Every structure is written in structure tokens, then in C-alpha cells.
mmCIF file of C-alpha atoms in Angstrom:
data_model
loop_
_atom_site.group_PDB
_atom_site.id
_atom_site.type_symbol
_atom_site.label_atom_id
_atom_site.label_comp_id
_atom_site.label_asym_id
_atom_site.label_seq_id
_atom_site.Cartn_x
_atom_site.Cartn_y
_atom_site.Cartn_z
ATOM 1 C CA UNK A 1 -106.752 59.144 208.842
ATOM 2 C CA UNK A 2 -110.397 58.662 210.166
ATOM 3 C CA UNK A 3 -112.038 54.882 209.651
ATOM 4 C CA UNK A 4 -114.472 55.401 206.372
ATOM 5 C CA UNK A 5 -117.470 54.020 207.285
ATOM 6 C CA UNK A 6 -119.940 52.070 204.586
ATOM 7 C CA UNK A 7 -122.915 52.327 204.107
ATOM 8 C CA UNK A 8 -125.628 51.216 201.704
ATOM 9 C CA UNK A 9 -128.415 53.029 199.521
ATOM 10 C CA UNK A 10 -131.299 50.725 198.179
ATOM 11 C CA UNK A 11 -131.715 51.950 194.496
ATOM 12 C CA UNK A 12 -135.075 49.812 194.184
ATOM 13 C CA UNK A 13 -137.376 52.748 195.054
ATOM 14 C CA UNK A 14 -135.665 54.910 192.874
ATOM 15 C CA UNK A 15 -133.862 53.155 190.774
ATOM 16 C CA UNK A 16 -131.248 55.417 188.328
ATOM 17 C CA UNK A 17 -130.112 57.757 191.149
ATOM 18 C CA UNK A 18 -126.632 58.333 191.712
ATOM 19 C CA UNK A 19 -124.634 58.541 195.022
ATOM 20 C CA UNK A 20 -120.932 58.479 195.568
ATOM 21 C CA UNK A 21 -120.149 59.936 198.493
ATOM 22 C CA UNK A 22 -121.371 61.958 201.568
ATOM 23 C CA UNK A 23 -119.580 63.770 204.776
ATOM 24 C CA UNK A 24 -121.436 62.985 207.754
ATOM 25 C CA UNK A 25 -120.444 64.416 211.170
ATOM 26 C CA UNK A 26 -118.512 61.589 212.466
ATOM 27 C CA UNK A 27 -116.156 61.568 209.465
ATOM 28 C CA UNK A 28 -116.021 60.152 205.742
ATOM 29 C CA UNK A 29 -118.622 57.803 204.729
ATOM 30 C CA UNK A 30 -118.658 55.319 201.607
ATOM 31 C CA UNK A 31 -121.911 54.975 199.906
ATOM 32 C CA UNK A 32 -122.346 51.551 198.355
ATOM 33 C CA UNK A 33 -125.759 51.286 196.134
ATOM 34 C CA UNK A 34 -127.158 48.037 196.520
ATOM 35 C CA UNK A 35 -130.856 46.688 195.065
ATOM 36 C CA UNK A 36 -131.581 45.142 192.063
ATOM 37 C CA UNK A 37 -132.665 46.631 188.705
ATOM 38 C CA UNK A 38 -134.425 44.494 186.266
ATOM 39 C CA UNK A 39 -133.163 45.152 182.590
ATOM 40 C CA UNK A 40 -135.860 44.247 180.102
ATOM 41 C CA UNK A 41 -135.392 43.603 176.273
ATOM 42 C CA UNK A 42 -137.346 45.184 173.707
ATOM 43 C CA UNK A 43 -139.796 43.078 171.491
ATOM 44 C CA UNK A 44 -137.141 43.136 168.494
ATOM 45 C CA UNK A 45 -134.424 42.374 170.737
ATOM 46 C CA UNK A 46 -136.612 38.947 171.482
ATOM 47 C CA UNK A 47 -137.348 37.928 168.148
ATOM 48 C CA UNK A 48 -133.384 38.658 167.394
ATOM 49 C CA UNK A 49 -131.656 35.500 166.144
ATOM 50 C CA UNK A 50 -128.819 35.810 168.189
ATOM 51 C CA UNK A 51 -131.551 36.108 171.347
ATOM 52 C CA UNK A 52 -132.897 32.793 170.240
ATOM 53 C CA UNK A 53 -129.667 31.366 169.663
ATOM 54 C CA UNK A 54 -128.498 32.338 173.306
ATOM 55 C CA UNK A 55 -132.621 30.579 174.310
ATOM 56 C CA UNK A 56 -131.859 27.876 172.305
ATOM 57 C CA UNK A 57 -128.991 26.388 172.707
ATOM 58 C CA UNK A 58 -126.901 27.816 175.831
ATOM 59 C CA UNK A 59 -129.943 28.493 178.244
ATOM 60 C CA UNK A 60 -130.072 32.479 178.433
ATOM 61 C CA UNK A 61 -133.356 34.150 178.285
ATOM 62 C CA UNK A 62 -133.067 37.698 178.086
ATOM 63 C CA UNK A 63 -135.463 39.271 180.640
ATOM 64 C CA UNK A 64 -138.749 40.868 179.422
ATOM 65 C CA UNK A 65 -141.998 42.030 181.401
ATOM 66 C CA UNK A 66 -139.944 41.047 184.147
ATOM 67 C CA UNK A 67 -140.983 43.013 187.318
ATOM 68 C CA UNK A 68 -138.383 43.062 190.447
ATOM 69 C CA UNK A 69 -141.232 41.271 192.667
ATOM 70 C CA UNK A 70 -140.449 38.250 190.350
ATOM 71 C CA UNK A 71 -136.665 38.306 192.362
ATOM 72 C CA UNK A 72 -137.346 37.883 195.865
ATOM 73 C CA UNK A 73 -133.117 37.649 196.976
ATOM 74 C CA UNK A 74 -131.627 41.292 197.441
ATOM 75 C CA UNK A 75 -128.017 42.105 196.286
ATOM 76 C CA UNK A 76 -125.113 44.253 197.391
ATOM 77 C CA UNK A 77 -124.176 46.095 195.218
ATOM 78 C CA UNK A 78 -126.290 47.039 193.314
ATOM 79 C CA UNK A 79 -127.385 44.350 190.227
ATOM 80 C CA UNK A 80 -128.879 44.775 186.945
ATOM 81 C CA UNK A 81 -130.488 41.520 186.348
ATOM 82 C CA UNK A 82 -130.573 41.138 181.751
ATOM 83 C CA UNK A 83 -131.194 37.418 182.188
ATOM 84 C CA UNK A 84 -132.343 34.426 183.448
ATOM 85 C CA UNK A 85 -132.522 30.588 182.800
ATOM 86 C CA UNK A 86 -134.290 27.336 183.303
ATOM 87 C CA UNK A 87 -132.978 26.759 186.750
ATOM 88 C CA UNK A 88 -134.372 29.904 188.545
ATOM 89 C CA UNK A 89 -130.625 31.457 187.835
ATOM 90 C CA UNK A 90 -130.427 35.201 187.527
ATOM 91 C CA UNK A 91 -127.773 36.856 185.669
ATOM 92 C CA UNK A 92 -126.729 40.302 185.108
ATOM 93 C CA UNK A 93 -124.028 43.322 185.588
ATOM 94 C CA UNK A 94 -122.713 44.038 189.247
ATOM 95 C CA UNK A 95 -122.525 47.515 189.746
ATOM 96 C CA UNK A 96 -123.730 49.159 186.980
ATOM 97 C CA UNK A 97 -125.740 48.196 183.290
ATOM 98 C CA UNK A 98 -123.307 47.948 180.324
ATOM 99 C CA UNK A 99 -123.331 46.396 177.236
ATOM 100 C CA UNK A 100 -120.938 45.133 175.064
ATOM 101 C CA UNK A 101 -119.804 48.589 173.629
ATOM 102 C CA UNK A 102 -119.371 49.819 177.259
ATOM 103 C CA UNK A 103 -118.457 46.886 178.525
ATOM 104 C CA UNK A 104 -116.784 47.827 181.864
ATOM 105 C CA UNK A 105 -119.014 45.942 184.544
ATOM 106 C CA UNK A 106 -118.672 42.129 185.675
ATOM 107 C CA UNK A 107 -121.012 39.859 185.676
ATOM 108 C CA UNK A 108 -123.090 38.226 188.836
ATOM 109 C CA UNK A 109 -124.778 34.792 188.627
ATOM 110 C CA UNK A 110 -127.396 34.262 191.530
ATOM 111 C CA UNK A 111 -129.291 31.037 192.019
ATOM 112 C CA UNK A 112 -130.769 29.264 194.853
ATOM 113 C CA UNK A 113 -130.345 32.172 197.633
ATOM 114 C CA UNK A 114 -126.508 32.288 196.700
ATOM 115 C CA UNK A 115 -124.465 34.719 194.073
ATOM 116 C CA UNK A 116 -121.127 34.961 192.603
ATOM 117 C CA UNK A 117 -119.382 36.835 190.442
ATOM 118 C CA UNK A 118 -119.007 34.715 187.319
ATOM 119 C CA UNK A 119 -116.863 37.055 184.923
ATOM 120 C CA UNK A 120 -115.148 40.260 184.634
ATOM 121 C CA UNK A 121 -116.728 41.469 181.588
ATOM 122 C CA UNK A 122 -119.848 40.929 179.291
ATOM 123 C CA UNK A 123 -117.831 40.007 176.599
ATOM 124 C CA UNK A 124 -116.351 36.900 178.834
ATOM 125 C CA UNK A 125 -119.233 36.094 180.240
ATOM 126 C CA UNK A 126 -120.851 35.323 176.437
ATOM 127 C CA UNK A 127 -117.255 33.908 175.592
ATOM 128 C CA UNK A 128 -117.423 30.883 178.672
ATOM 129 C CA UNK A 129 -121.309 30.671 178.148
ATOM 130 C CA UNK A 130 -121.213 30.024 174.326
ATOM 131 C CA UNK A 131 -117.679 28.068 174.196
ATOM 132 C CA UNK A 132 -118.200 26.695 177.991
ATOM 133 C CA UNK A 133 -121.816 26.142 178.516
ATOM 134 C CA UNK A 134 -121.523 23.520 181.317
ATOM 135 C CA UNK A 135 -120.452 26.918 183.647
ATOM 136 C CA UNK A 136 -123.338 26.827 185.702
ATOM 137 C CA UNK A 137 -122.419 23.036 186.850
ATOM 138 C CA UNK A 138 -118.859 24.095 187.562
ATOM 139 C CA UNK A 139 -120.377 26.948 190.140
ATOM 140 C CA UNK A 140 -122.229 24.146 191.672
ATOM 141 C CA UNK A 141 -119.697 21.594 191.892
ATOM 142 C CA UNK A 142 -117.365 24.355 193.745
ATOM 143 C CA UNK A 143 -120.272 25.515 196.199
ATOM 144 C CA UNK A 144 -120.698 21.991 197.126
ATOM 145 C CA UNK A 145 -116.522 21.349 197.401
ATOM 146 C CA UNK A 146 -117.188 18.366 194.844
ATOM 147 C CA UNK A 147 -114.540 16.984 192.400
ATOM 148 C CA UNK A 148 -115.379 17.675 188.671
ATOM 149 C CA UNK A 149 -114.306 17.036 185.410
ATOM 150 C CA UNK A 150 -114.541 19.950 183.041
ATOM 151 C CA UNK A 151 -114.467 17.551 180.038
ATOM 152 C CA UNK A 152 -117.401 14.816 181.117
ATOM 153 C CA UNK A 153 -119.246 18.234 182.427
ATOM 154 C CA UNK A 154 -118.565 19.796 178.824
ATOM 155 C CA UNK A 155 -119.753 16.629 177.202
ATOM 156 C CA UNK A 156 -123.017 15.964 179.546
ATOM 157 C CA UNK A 157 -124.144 19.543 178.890
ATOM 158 C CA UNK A 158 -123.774 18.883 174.970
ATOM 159 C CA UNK A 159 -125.702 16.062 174.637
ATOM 160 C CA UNK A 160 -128.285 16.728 177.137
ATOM 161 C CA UNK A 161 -129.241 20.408 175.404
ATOM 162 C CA UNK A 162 -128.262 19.153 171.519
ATOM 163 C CA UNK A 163 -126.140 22.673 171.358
ATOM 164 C CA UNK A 164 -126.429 23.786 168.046
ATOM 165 C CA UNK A 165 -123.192 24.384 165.847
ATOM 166 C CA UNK A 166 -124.872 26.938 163.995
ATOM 167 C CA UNK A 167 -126.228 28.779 167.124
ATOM 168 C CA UNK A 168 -122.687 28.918 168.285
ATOM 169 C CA UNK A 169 -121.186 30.231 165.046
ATOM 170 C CA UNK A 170 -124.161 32.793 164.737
ATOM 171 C CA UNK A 171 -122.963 34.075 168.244
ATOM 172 C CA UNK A 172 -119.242 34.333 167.223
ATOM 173 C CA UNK A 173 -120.124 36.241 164.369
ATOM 174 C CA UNK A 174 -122.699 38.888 165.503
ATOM 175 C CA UNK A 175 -121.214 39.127 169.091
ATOM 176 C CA UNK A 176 -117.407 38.953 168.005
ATOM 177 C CA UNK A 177 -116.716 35.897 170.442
ATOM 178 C CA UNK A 178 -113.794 34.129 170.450
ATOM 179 C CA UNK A 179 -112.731 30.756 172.014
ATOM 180 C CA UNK A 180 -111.064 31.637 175.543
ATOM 181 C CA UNK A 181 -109.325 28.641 176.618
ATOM 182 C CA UNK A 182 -108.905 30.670 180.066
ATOM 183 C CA UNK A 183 -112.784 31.436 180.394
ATOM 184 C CA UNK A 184 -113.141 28.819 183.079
ATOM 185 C CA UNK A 185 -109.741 29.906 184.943
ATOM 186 C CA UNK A 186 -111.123 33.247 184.870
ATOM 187 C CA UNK A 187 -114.587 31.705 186.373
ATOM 188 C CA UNK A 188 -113.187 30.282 189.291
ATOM 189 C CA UNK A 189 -110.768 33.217 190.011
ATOM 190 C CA UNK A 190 -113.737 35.474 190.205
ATOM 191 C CA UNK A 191 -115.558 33.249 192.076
ATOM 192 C CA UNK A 192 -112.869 33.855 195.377
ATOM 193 C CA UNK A 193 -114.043 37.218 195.137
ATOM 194 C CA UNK A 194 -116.741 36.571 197.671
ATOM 195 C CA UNK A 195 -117.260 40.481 198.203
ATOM 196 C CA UNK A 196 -117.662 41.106 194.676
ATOM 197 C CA UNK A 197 -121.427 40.060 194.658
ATOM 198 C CA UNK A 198 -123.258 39.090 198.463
ATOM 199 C CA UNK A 199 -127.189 38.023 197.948
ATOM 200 C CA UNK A 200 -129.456 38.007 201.244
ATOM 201 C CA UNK A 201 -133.108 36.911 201.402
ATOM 202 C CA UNK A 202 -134.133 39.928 202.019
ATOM 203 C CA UNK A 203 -133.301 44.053 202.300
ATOM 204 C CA UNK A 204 -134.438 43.377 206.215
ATOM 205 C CA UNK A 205 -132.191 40.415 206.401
ATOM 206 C CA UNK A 206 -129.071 43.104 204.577
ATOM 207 C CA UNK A 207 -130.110 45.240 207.427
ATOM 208 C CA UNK A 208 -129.455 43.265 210.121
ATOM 209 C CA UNK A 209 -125.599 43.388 209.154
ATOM 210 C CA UNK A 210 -125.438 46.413 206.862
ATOM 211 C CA UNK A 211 -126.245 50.458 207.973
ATOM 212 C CA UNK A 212 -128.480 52.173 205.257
ATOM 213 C CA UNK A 213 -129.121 55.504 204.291
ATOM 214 C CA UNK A 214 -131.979 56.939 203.140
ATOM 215 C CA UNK A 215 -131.852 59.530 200.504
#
């Protein structure tokens, strides 16, 4: 069996087109899309309470008149960026946009030049972020190798953002969350998945160790 060779399409020029596969003369090749795509919320969506609650209380700002010059890393695959937060963070769906109807994508955190994959659905990545809002401190503390404690992180985060009870329970009801005692298991087992989401500086610097195709 020939050696299937990879290479990348950048969907930021076009973004929407769909690739999965080409013949080339030297045997099979596998197209990967990579790029970002930034997913803006509608006005309503904004001003929706569970929007604010998600603002509010657990640090999630749902992207709007965002513009993919205001993201300077570059992703592979490709990443549909719905969110960000305080700290520069960018999250959104690896590989494709879902929601939580068609909720069949996992979700990427990028921050400081580095991503991960944080969760293997929308619906658990809103189930650690309301229940487990100290996640972003646990991706730190296992990029740096550093011990943590999941209750002192749980309890730091609490107090320092005054997390509102009533945010929370408007988020359980209108989202149809439920406490996963597993969500920060599940965290760190996606994290290993190193391929699952790989951020460079630049499409250039991607280039360097990835082949491209233009289409």
C-alpha cells in the first residue's frame, strides 16, 4: 500500500470550501484544512442572558466584530474561533463549527502561542467551564509540569471572580448542563492529544514543516 502523504489547505482566503481528498501522481494524498475562521455572534445573541452569564461569571466572551487579523497564531486544523477571554485565550471548535444541536466537534483552547485540545464536545466544554471554571489554570499548571490542587484552584477562581450561583443555574437550565465530576479527567486526557490541535506563529512558520496546496 503506497505511503499517503499530508498535506494542508489554508481555508483563510476562502474560508467555507471543502476538500477531502485528491490523487496526485505520486500516489494518495490526505488533505488536512488548516486556518482559522472567526465565528461571530449576532447582536441578540450578545444581549442573551445566558451570553452575559457565560461574560459574567466564567470569563467567555462570545466573539463579535472580530476580524481574523485580531488572531495573529495559525492553527492546524482548521479552527473556528466562537470565543475569547480576559487573558488573550481563544477558544473554539477544531475541525469544523458546531453547536450544541450538532455537537460533533472538540474544542481547542489557544493562549500565549500554545493550543490544546480542551474537550471532546461543546456540551463538555460548557459542562467543565460552568461547574470547573478554574480549567484554564489547570492547562497552565500542566504546560509548566507544576503540582496543583484542583480544590485550592477551584476555590481561588471562586472568590477572585465572585461566580454567581444564579449565573450558573441560568446556564444549567437553558444549556441543559449537568455536573460532570469527570470534566477535568476528560481535560487532561485530551490534553495528551498533542496532534489534535498544533498552533504556529505564523502560516510561513506551518510552512516550514508542513507541504500546502493551493486550490
Amino acid at each position: 500500500m503506497p505511503e499517503v502523504k499530508q498535506v494542508l489547505v489554508d481555508i483563510e482566503p476562502s474560508a467555507g470550501r471543502v476538500v477531502s481528498a485528491v490523487l496526485d501522481a505520486g500516489g494518495p494524498v490526505q488533505i488536512r484544512l488548516s486556518g482559522k475562521v472567526v465565528v461571530n455572534a449576532c447582536s441578540w445573541e450578545q444581549e442573551s442572558p445566558a451570553c452575559r452569564a457565560l461574560a459574567d461569571s466564567f470569563d467567555i466572551f462570545f466573539c463579535a466584530e472580530k476580524q481574523l487579523s485580531d488572531f495573529s497564531f495559525y492553527p492546524v486544523p482548521e479552527f473556528f474561533i466562537f470565543a475569547t477571554d480576559r487573558h488573550g485565550g481563544s477558544i473554539g471548535t477544531i475541525g469544523g463549527q458546531g453547536d450544541l444541536v450538532d455537537d460533533v466537534y472538540p474544542v481547542g483552547y489557544v493562549e500565549g502561542g500554545e493550543g490544546h485540545k480542551i474537550a471532546d464536545s461543546l456540551r463538555d466544554f460548557f459542562e467543565m467551564a460552568v461547574y470547573y471554571p478554574c480549567w484554564r489554570e489547570i492547562v497552565r499548571s500542566v504546560r509548566a509540569h507544576a503540582p496543583y490542587s484542583l480544590a485550592d484552584l477551584l476555590a481561588d477562581y471562586e472568590t477572585r471572580n465572585a461566580v454567581s450561583g444564579n449565573d450558573r443555574r441560568l446556564l444549567q437550565r437553558t444549556l441543559q448542563l449537568r455536573h460532570n465530576p469527570r470534566s477535568i479527567e476528560k481535560l487532561l486526557a485530551c490534553m495528551r492529544e498533542r496532534a489534535a490541535l498544533i498552533v504556529y506563529a505564523s502560516k510561513s512558520e506551518a510552512a516550514r514543516v508542513n507541504q500546502f496546496q493551493e486550490i
